[in-house]
Coordinates of C-alpha atoms and ligand atoms in Angstrom, one line a residue:
M1 CA -11.4 -105.6 -27.2
A2 CA -12.0 -101.8 -26.1
E3 CA -8.5 -100.5 -26.6
E4 CA -8.7 -102.2 -29.9
K5 CA -11.8 -100.3 -30.7
K6 CA -10.5 -97.2 -29.5
E7 CA -7.4 -97.6 -31.5
K8 CA -8.8 -99.2 -34.7
K9 CA -6.3 -102.0 -34.8
L10 CA -8.5 -104.3 -36.1
W11 CA -7.6 -104.6 -39.6
K12 CA -4.0 -105.1 -38.5
L13 CA -5.1 -108.6 -37.2
A14 CA -5.9 -109.7 -40.7
D15 CA -2.4 -111.2 -42.1
D16 CA -2.1 -112.0 -46.1
A17 CA -3.9 -114.9 -45.9
M18 CA -7.0 -113.9 -44.1
M19 CA -6.9 -110.6 -46.4
K20 CA -7.3 -113.2 -49.4
E21 CA -10.1 -114.8 -47.5
I22 CA -11.7 -111.2 -46.8
D23 CA -11.4 -110.2 -50.7
S24 CA -12.7 -113.6 -52.1
F25 CA -15.6 -113.6 -49.7
A26 CA -16.4 -109.8 -50.8
S27 CA -16.4 -110.8 -54.3
D28 CA -18.6 -113.6 -54.1
Y29 CA -21.2 -111.3 -51.9
I30 CA -21.1 -108.8 -54.8
Y31 CA -21.8 -111.7 -57.0
F32 CA -24.9 -112.4 -54.4
L33 CA -25.9 -109.0 -54.7
D34 CA -25.9 -108.8 -58.4
H35 CA -28.2 -111.9 -58.7
A36 CA -30.7 -111.5 -55.7
K37 CA -32.1 -108.2 -55.9
T38 CA -35.7 -109.5 -54.8
E39 CA -36.6 -111.9 -52.2
R40 CA -38.0 -114.4 -54.9
E41 CA -34.3 -113.9 -56.8
A42 CA -32.6 -114.5 -53.6
V43 CA -34.8 -117.7 -52.8
K44 CA -33.5 -118.8 -56.2
E45 CA -30.2 -118.3 -56.1
I46 CA -30.1 -119.6 -52.3
V47 CA -31.4 -122.8 -53.4
K48 CA -29.2 -123.1 -56.4
Q49 CA -25.9 -122.8 -54.1
A50 CA -27.8 -124.8 -51.4
E51 CA -28.1 -127.8 -53.8
A52 CA -24.5 -127.4 -55.2
E53 CA -23.3 -127.8 -51.2
G54 CA -25.4 -130.9 -51.2
F55 CA -28.8 -129.7 -49.6
R56 CA -31.9 -131.4 -50.7
N57 CA -35.7 -130.3 -50.6
I58 CA -37.0 -131.6 -47.5
L59 CA -40.1 -132.7 -49.2
D60 CA -38.1 -135.2 -51.4
T61 CA -36.7 -137.0 -48.4
D62 CA -38.2 -139.6 -46.0
G63 CA -36.1 -140.2 -42.7
L64 CA -33.0 -137.7 -42.1
K65 CA -29.9 -138.6 -39.9
S66 CA -27.2 -136.6 -38.4
G67 CA -25.1 -134.7 -41.1
D68 CA -28.0 -134.5 -43.7
K69 CA -28.8 -131.4 -45.2
V70 CA -32.0 -129.9 -46.2
Y71 CA -34.2 -126.8 -47.2
Y72 CA -37.6 -125.6 -47.4
V73 CA -39.4 -122.8 -49.8
N74 CA -42.0 -121.2 -48.4
H75 CA -44.2 -119.7 -50.9
K76 CA -41.1 -118.7 -53.1
K77 CA -40.4 -115.8 -50.9
S78 CA -38.6 -117.3 -47.8
V79 CA -36.5 -120.2 -47.3
Y80 CA -35.3 -122.6 -44.1
L81 CA -31.9 -124.4 -44.3
A82 CA -30.9 -127.2 -41.9
V83 CA -28.1 -129.5 -41.2
I84 CA -29.1 -132.1 -38.9
G85 CA -26.8 -132.7 -35.3
T86 CA -26.0 -135.8 -33.6
D87 CA -28.1 -134.3 -30.7
P88 CA -32.0 -134.7 -30.8
L89 CA -33.5 -131.5 -32.3
T90 CA -35.4 -131.2 -28.7
E91 CA -32.0 -130.6 -27.1
G92 CA -32.3 -127.3 -29.3
F93 CA -30.6 -125.8 -32.5
N94 CA -28.2 -123.1 -33.2
G95 CA -29.6 -121.1 -36.0
V96 CA -29.1 -117.7 -37.7
G97 CA -32.0 -115.6 -38.8
S98 CA -32.1 -112.9 -41.4
H99 CA -34.2 -111.2 -43.8
I100 CA -34.2 -111.4 -47.8
D101 CA -36.4 -108.3 -48.6
C102 CA -35.3 -104.9 -49.3
P103 CA -36.9 -101.4 -49.3
R104 CA -37.7 -100.5 -52.8
L105 CA -40.8 -99.3 -54.9
D106 CA -43.6 -101.6 -55.9
L107 CA -45.8 -101.0 -58.9
K108 CA -49.4 -100.4 -58.3
Q109 CA -52.1 -103.1 -59.3
N110 CA -53.2 -100.6 -62.1
P111 CA -50.0 -98.9 -62.5
L112 CA -49.9 -97.5 -66.3
Y113 CA -51.1 -94.3 -67.4
E114 CA -50.4 -91.6 -69.9
D115 CA -49.9 -88.0 -69.1
N116 CA -49.3 -85.3 -71.4
D117 CA -47.5 -87.5 -74.0
L118 CA -45.7 -89.7 -71.1
A119 CA -46.4 -93.1 -69.9
L120 CA -45.8 -93.5 -66.6
L121 CA -46.0 -96.4 -63.5
K122 CA -47.8 -95.6 -60.5
T123 CA -45.6 -97.1 -57.5
H124 CA -46.3 -97.8 -53.9
Y125 CA -43.2 -97.9 -51.7
Y126 CA -42.3 -100.7 -49.6
G127 CA -40.6 -100.3 -46.4
G128 CA -39.0 -97.4 -44.8
I129 CA -37.6 -95.3 -47.4
K130 CA -36.5 -91.6 -47.6
K131 CA -38.8 -90.6 -50.9
Y132 CA -36.2 -88.0 -52.4
Q133 CA -33.4 -90.5 -52.8
W134 CA -35.5 -92.5 -55.1
T135 CA -35.5 -90.1 -57.7
T136 CA -33.4 -89.9 -60.7
V137 CA -31.6 -93.1 -60.0
P138 CA -31.8 -95.6 -62.9
L139 CA -34.4 -98.2 -61.8
A140 CA -34.9 -101.7 -62.9
L141 CA -38.1 -103.9 -62.8
H142 CA -37.8 -107.5 -61.3
G143 CA -40.9 -109.5 -60.6
V144 CA -43.6 -111.7 -61.8
V145 CA -46.9 -111.6 -63.8
A146 CA -49.1 -114.6 -62.8
L147 CA -51.7 -114.6 -65.8
T148 CA -55.1 -116.4 -65.5
D149 CA -54.0 -119.7 -67.4
G150 CA -51.9 -120.6 -64.5
S151 CA -48.6 -119.6 -66.2
V152 CA -46.2 -116.9 -64.4
V153 CA -43.8 -114.4 -66.4
D154 CA -40.8 -113.8 -65.0
I155 CA -39.8 -109.9 -65.7
N156 CA -36.2 -108.5 -65.4
I157 CA -35.5 -105.2 -67.2
G158 CA -32.9 -103.2 -66.6
E159 CA -30.0 -105.0 -65.6
D160 CA -28.1 -106.1 -68.8
D161 CA -26.3 -103.4 -70.5
S162 CA -28.5 -103.1 -73.4
D163 CA -31.5 -103.3 -71.4
P164 CA -33.5 -99.7 -70.9
V165 CA -34.2 -98.3 -67.4
F166 CA -36.8 -96.5 -65.6
M167 CA -36.7 -93.5 -63.5
V168 CA -38.4 -91.1 -61.3
T169 CA -37.8 -87.6 -62.3
D170 CA -37.2 -84.4 -59.9
L171 CA -38.2 -80.8 -60.0
L172 CA -35.4 -78.5 -61.4
P173 CA -33.7 -76.4 -59.0
H174 CA -34.8 -73.5 -61.2
L175 CA -38.4 -74.1 -59.9
A176 CA -38.2 -75.6 -57.0
A177 CA -37.8 -72.6 -54.7
K178 CA -41.3 -74.0 -52.9
Q179 CA -40.2 -77.6 -52.7
N180 CA -36.9 -76.4 -51.4
A181 CA -38.8 -74.8 -48.5
K182 CA -40.9 -77.9 -47.5
K183 CA -39.6 -80.1 -44.9
L184 CA -37.4 -82.9 -46.6
A185 CA -39.7 -85.8 -45.7
E186 CA -42.9 -83.7 -47.8
G187 CA -40.5 -82.5 -50.8
V188 CA -41.1 -85.8 -52.9
T189 CA -44.8 -87.2 -52.2
G190 CA -45.5 -90.8 -52.3
E191 CA -47.9 -90.2 -55.5
A192 CA -45.3 -88.4 -57.4
L193 CA -42.9 -91.7 -57.4
N194 CA -44.2 -92.4 -60.5
L195 CA -41.8 -94.3 -63.3
I196 CA -41.5 -93.0 -66.8
V197 CA -41.9 -96.3 -69.1
G198 CA -42.4 -94.5 -72.2
S199 CA -42.6 -91.9 -74.6
M200 CA -43.0 -92.6 -78.3
P201 CA -46.9 -92.9 -79.7
L202 CA -48.2 -95.4 -81.4
E203 CA -48.5 -94.8 -85.3
G204 CA -52.1 -94.2 -86.2
E205 CA -53.6 -93.9 -82.8
E206 CA -55.1 -90.6 -81.6
S207 CA -55.9 -91.0 -77.9
E208 CA -53.4 -92.5 -75.1
S209 CA -51.1 -93.2 -78.1
V210 CA -48.0 -93.5 -75.8
K211 CA -49.5 -95.9 -73.6
K212 CA -50.7 -98.0 -76.1
N213 CA -47.5 -98.0 -77.7
V214 CA -46.0 -99.3 -74.3
L215 CA -48.8 -101.8 -74.0
K216 CA -48.2 -103.2 -77.6
I217 CA -44.5 -103.6 -76.7
L218 CA -45.6 -105.5 -73.2
E219 CA -47.6 -107.9 -75.5
E220 CA -45.1 -108.5 -78.0
K221 CA -41.9 -109.1 -75.6
Y222 CA -43.7 -110.8 -72.5
G223 CA -47.4 -111.8 -73.8
I224 CA -49.2 -109.7 -71.0
K225 CA -52.1 -107.3 -71.1
E226 CA -52.7 -104.1 -69.1
E227 CA -55.1 -106.2 -66.9
D228 CA -52.4 -108.7 -66.0
F229 CA -50.7 -106.2 -63.8
T230 CA -53.7 -107.0 -61.4
S231 CA -52.1 -110.1 -60.7
A232 CA -48.3 -108.8 -60.8
E233 CA -45.6 -108.4 -58.3
I234 CA -43.2 -106.3 -60.1
E235 CA -40.7 -104.2 -57.9
A236 CA -38.5 -101.2 -59.0
V237 CA -34.9 -101.4 -57.5
P238 CA -31.6 -99.7 -58.5
A239 CA -30.4 -101.0 -61.6
G240 CA -26.7 -102.0 -62.2
K241 CA -24.0 -103.6 -60.0
A242 CA -22.6 -103.5 -56.4
R243 CA -19.1 -102.2 -56.5
F244 CA -16.1 -102.1 -54.0
L245 CA -16.2 -98.3 -52.7
G246 CA -13.1 -96.5 -51.9
I247 CA -9.5 -96.2 -53.8
D248 CA -8.4 -98.8 -51.0
R249 CA -11.6 -101.4 -51.8
G250 CA -12.3 -101.4 -48.4
M251 CA -16.3 -101.4 -48.8
V252 CA -18.8 -102.8 -50.7
T253 CA -22.0 -100.6 -51.8
G254 CA -24.8 -101.6 -53.5
Y255 CA -28.4 -102.0 -53.5
G256 CA -30.0 -104.4 -50.7
H257 CA -27.2 -104.6 -48.0
D258 CA -29.9 -104.6 -45.6
D259 CA -30.2 -107.8 -45.2
R260 CA -28.3 -109.4 -47.7
V261 CA -25.1 -108.3 -45.8
C262 CA -26.4 -110.6 -43.3
S263 CA -28.1 -113.2 -45.1
Y264 CA -25.4 -114.0 -47.4
P265 CA -22.7 -114.8 -44.7
A266 CA -25.5 -116.4 -42.9
L267 CA -26.0 -118.7 -45.7
R268 CA -22.6 -119.4 -46.2
S269 CA -22.2 -119.9 -42.4
I270 CA -24.7 -122.9 -42.7
F271 CA -22.5 -124.4 -45.6
S272 CA -19.5 -124.3 -43.6
V273 CA -21.1 -126.6 -41.1
K274 CA -20.1 -130.2 -41.0
N275 CA -21.5 -133.0 -38.8
P276 CA -22.6 -130.4 -36.2
K277 CA -23.7 -131.8 -32.4
R278 CA -26.5 -129.6 -32.0
S279 CA -28.5 -129.0 -35.2
A280 CA -27.8 -125.9 -37.5
I281 CA -30.7 -123.9 -39.0
C282 CA -30.5 -120.9 -41.3
L283 CA -33.7 -119.0 -41.8
L284 CA -33.9 -116.5 -44.1
A285 CA -37.5 -114.4 -44.0
D286 CA -39.6 -112.1 -46.1
K287 CA -41.3 -109.0 -45.2
E288 CA -39.2 -107.8 -42.3
E289 CA -39.1 -104.2 -43.8
I290 CA -43.0 -103.9 -43.3
G291 CA -43.1 -105.7 -40.2
S292 CA -42.5 -109.5 -40.7
V293 CA -46.3 -110.1 -41.4
G294 CA -48.1 -112.3 -43.7
N295 CA -47.3 -116.3 -44.9
T296 CA -43.6 -115.5 -46.0
G297 CA -42.7 -113.2 -43.2
M298 CA -41.2 -114.4 -39.6
E299 CA -44.6 -114.5 -38.4
S300 CA -45.6 -117.1 -40.5
H301 CA -46.1 -120.5 -38.7
N302 CA -44.8 -122.1 -41.7
F303 CA -41.4 -121.9 -39.7
E304 CA -42.8 -124.2 -37.2
L305 CA -44.1 -126.4 -39.9
F306 CA -40.3 -126.8 -41.0
I307 CA -39.2 -127.5 -37.5
M308 CA -42.1 -130.1 -37.1
M309 CA -40.9 -131.9 -40.2
L310 CA -37.5 -132.0 -39.1
L311 CA -38.8 -133.6 -35.7
E312 CA -41.1 -136.0 -37.5
K313 CA -38.4 -137.0 -40.1
T314 CA -35.8 -137.6 -37.5
G315 CA -37.9 -139.7 -35.3
I316 CA -39.0 -137.9 -32.7
E317 CA -42.6 -138.0 -31.5
S318 CA -43.8 -136.0 -28.5
P319 CA -47.0 -133.7 -28.0
Y320 CA -44.6 -130.7 -26.8
A321 CA -41.5 -131.6 -29.0
L322 CA -41.9 -128.2 -30.9
Q323 CA -41.8 -126.1 -27.9
K324 CA -39.3 -128.1 -26.4
T325 CA -37.2 -127.5 -29.5
F326 CA -37.6 -123.8 -29.5
S327 CA -37.1 -123.4 -25.9
A328 CA -33.4 -124.8 -25.9
S329 CA -32.5 -123.2 -29.2
N330 CA -30.0 -120.2 -29.6
V331 CA -30.2 -117.7 -32.3
L332 CA -28.5 -115.0 -33.8
S333 CA -30.8 -112.5 -35.5
A334 CA -28.7 -111.3 -38.2
D335 CA -29.7 -107.9 -39.1
V336 CA -27.9 -104.7 -39.9
T337 CA -27.4 -101.8 -37.8
A338 CA -26.5 -98.3 -38.1
A339 CA -22.7 -97.4 -38.5
F340 CA -21.5 -94.1 -37.3
D341 CA -21.5 -91.6 -40.1
P342 CA -18.9 -88.8 -39.8
N343 CA -21.4 -86.4 -41.8
Y344 CA -24.2 -86.9 -39.1
P345 CA -22.2 -87.6 -35.5
E346 CA -25.2 -85.5 -33.7
V347 CA -27.7 -88.7 -33.9
M348 CA -25.4 -90.9 -32.5
E349 CA -23.9 -91.5 -28.8
K350 CA -20.4 -92.5 -29.3
N351 CA -19.7 -94.7 -26.5
N352 CA -22.6 -97.1 -27.9
A353 CA -22.4 -96.7 -31.6
A354 CA -21.0 -99.1 -34.3
F355 CA -18.1 -98.3 -36.0
V356 CA -17.4 -99.4 -39.9
G357 CA -14.3 -101.7 -40.0
R358 CA -14.7 -103.1 -36.1
G359 CA -16.4 -106.0 -36.7
I360 CA -19.9 -107.5 -36.2
S361 CA -22.0 -105.6 -34.0
F362 CA -24.4 -106.8 -31.1
N363 CA -27.6 -104.9 -30.3
K364 CA -28.7 -106.5 -26.9
Y365 CA -31.8 -104.8 -27.7
T366 CA -33.6 -102.9 -30.2
G367 CA -36.6 -100.7 -30.0
S368 CA -37.5 -97.1 -29.6
R369 CA -38.2 -94.6 -26.5
G370 CA -38.0 -96.6 -23.4
K371 CA -36.8 -99.9 -25.3
S372 CA -40.2 -100.3 -26.6
G373 CA -40.9 -103.2 -28.6
A374 CA -37.4 -104.6 -28.0
S375 CA -36.2 -108.0 -27.8
D376 CA -33.8 -107.7 -24.9
A377 CA -31.3 -110.4 -24.9
N378 CA -30.3 -112.3 -21.7
A379 CA -26.8 -111.0 -20.2
E380 CA -25.9 -114.8 -19.7
F381 CA -26.8 -115.5 -23.4
V382 CA -24.7 -112.6 -24.6
G383 CA -22.0 -113.6 -22.6
H384 CA -21.8 -116.9 -23.9
V385 CA -21.9 -115.5 -27.6
R386 CA -19.0 -113.4 -26.9
R387 CA -17.1 -116.5 -25.5
V388 CA -17.8 -118.2 -29.1
F389 CA -16.5 -115.2 -31.4
E390 CA -13.5 -114.8 -28.5
E391 CA -12.6 -118.4 -29.1
A392 CA -13.1 -118.2 -33.1
G393 CA -11.3 -115.0 -33.3
V394 CA -14.2 -112.8 -34.1
S395 CA -13.9 -109.3 -33.9
Y396 CA -17.0 -107.7 -32.3
Q397 CA -18.7 -104.6 -31.0
A398 CA -21.6 -103.5 -29.0
S399 CA -24.2 -101.0 -30.1
E400 CA -27.4 -99.1 -30.1
L401 CA -28.9 -97.9 -33.4
G402 CA -28.7 -94.3 -32.3
K403 CA -29.0 -91.9 -29.3
V404 CA -31.7 -92.5 -26.6
D405 CA -34.9 -91.0 -28.0
E406 CA -33.7 -90.2 -31.2
G407 CA -35.4 -92.9 -33.3
G408 CA -35.3 -96.7 -33.3
G409 CA -36.1 -99.9 -35.1
G410 CA -36.7 -103.5 -34.8
T411 CA -35.8 -106.8 -36.3
I412 CA -37.1 -110.3 -36.4
A413 CA -35.4 -111.1 -33.0
Y414 CA -38.7 -110.4 -30.7
I415 CA -40.5 -113.1 -33.0
L416 CA -38.1 -115.8 -32.1
A417 CA -37.6 -114.7 -28.7
D418 CA -41.6 -115.0 -28.4
R419 CA -41.1 -118.6 -29.2
G420 CA -38.9 -119.3 -26.3
M421 CA -35.6 -119.3 -28.0
N422 CA -32.6 -117.3 -26.9
V423 CA -32.1 -114.5 -29.1
L424 CA -29.3 -111.9 -29.9
D425 CA -29.3 -109.2 -32.5
C426 CA -26.2 -109.2 -34.3
G427 CA -25.2 -108.0 -37.5
V428 CA -23.1 -105.9 -39.9
P429 CA -23.0 -102.0 -39.4
I430 CA -24.1 -100.3 -42.6
L431 CA -23.9 -96.6 -43.7
S432 CA -26.9 -95.0 -45.8
M433 CA -29.3 -97.8 -44.2
H434 CA -32.3 -97.9 -46.8
A435 CA -30.8 -95.9 -49.6
P436 CA -30.6 -97.2 -52.9
Y437 CA -27.1 -97.3 -52.5
E438 CA -25.8 -98.7 -48.9
A439 CA -22.5 -99.3 -48.0
A440 CA -20.4 -102.1 -45.7
S441 CA -17.0 -102.7 -44.9
K442 CA -15.7 -106.1 -46.3
Y443 CA -13.9 -106.5 -43.1
D444 CA -17.4 -106.4 -41.1
I445 CA -18.8 -108.8 -43.8
F446 CA -16.1 -111.4 -43.6
M447 CA -16.4 -111.1 -39.4
A448 CA -20.3 -111.9 -39.9
F449 CA -19.2 -115.1 -41.6
R450 CA -16.7 -116.0 -39.4
G451 CA -19.0 -115.1 -35.9
Y452 CA -22.0 -117.0 -37.5
S453 CA -20.4 -119.8 -38.5
A454 CA -18.8 -120.4 -35.1
F455 CA -21.7 -119.7 -33.4
L456 CA -23.5 -122.5 -35.5
E457 CA -21.2 -125.0 -34.6
K458 CA -20.0 -124.2 -31.2
A459 CA -23.0 -122.5 -29.3
E460 CA -24.4 -124.6 -26.4
K461 CA -27.5 -125.0 -24.7
Q462 CA -28.2 -122.2 -22.6
L463 CA -30.8 -122.2 -19.7
Ligands
MN1 MN1 -33.0 -105.3 -41.9
MN2 MN1 -34.6 -102.7 -42.8

C-alpha cells in the first residue's frame, strides 16, 4: 500500500469492468447530489430509494426477523436504516454513520426588506463558510413554509432552467481598495450576505413598492404572506447541477459533497447488504455542521429509540440490552477529510495528508491542537478495518486534516464512541471543502462504497 501510495498506481488497479462500475456509481451519485440539496430533500430521496430496495418504515412493522429491511425517519431531517442480521442485535451491529446537512445560507425569520429600490432577503449562514465565496454565485431557495392552518408549503426556486435565481452581490474592484486591504475573513460580513429577490415596483404603490411586488408574487404563486417567514426554513444553496470535473472526467464537482460524498456511498452500501450475520445499520444525521445538536442531530436520543425498537421487534427484552448492543458495535464515521491541494501545500504535512485518487482515507483521530475533542480509534479496531478493506480490495490511505496546530475539525465519531461503539473516521478526501462547489475523485467515491459495503458485511465483534 505504501509503495502504491507513493507511485499513484491505484487507478491502474481498475480494469475495464471496474472503470464501468466507477463511472456508473459516479453518475448515480451526481443524480443524488442534484435531487438532495438539503437535509429534508435528502431524507425524501433516501426513503424513495430505500423503499424501491424493499425497506419498510419500522413503524409499519410488527416483529422483525433476519433479512428484514427497515428505516426510521427522525423529524423529516435525519434517517436511520437497518438490515436485520442472524445474530441477536445485542451481539452488536456494523454501522456506517454520516450527515446530510451542508453549509449554506438560511433565510432569517424576518428576511424581506426594501432598500433603495431593491428588495432583499436577510440570511444567517449555517456551518463554517468563507463568506466571500457565497457572493456572485447563482443561488436557489429550497425549503418549507409552515402555515398556521397546519399546512406546509414546499419551496424550490432556482433549479429549473426556466426558474429565476438569487444572488449576493460583491463590491466592484474599482471601489474595493478598502475592502481589499481587510483581512479575508472580514472583507464580506455576515450582515452583507443579503440576497437580491426583486427589483420591479408594484404599480400604483408609492412606498416599498418593490417589496410589495415580491409579496404579491409570493402570495399568488405560493399562498404565503410576509409573516409566514416566521415559521419557515428556507435555505439558499448554489443553483445548478453537479458535473464531472476535468477533461478526463476523473472527478465530480458540485454542491454538498460534505457529506453526500460519504452519505450516498453509505446508503448504497446498506442496499448491497444481503442476509448479514451482524445487523447492518446506516445512520444519516442532520446538524453535523453546527455541532450535531438538536433533535435531528447525532446527539439526538431518537437514534437510541430506533435501536430500542429494533431490540423490541426482534424479541430482545433486557434492561441493559441497549448498552450491550452499543458496546459490541462497530461503526465507520463516514465524513469527508481534506485532500492535499497543490495550491496550498503549506497547510499539509505530506506524510500524513490524504491525496485525491488514492482511495478512502482513515482519520484515526480528529480534533485540534493536542487532539482536543478527538475521537481516537483504538489501534486494534483500525487494524481490523484494514484487514476487512484489504480482503475486499479497497484502496485506503491514512491522514490527518492538516499540519499539527494548523486548525482542525470534528465529525459525529465522538458521539457514537461516547455510547460505547468502536468508531473510526473513514471518508472521501475532497478539495474546496465547505465552498459552494467542492470536488472529489470518482475513484475515491467508489472506494467509499466498496469499503462501507465490505465493512457492513464483514466487520466482526471487537473487544
Ligand atoms: Mn462533514
Ligand atoms: Mn463539514
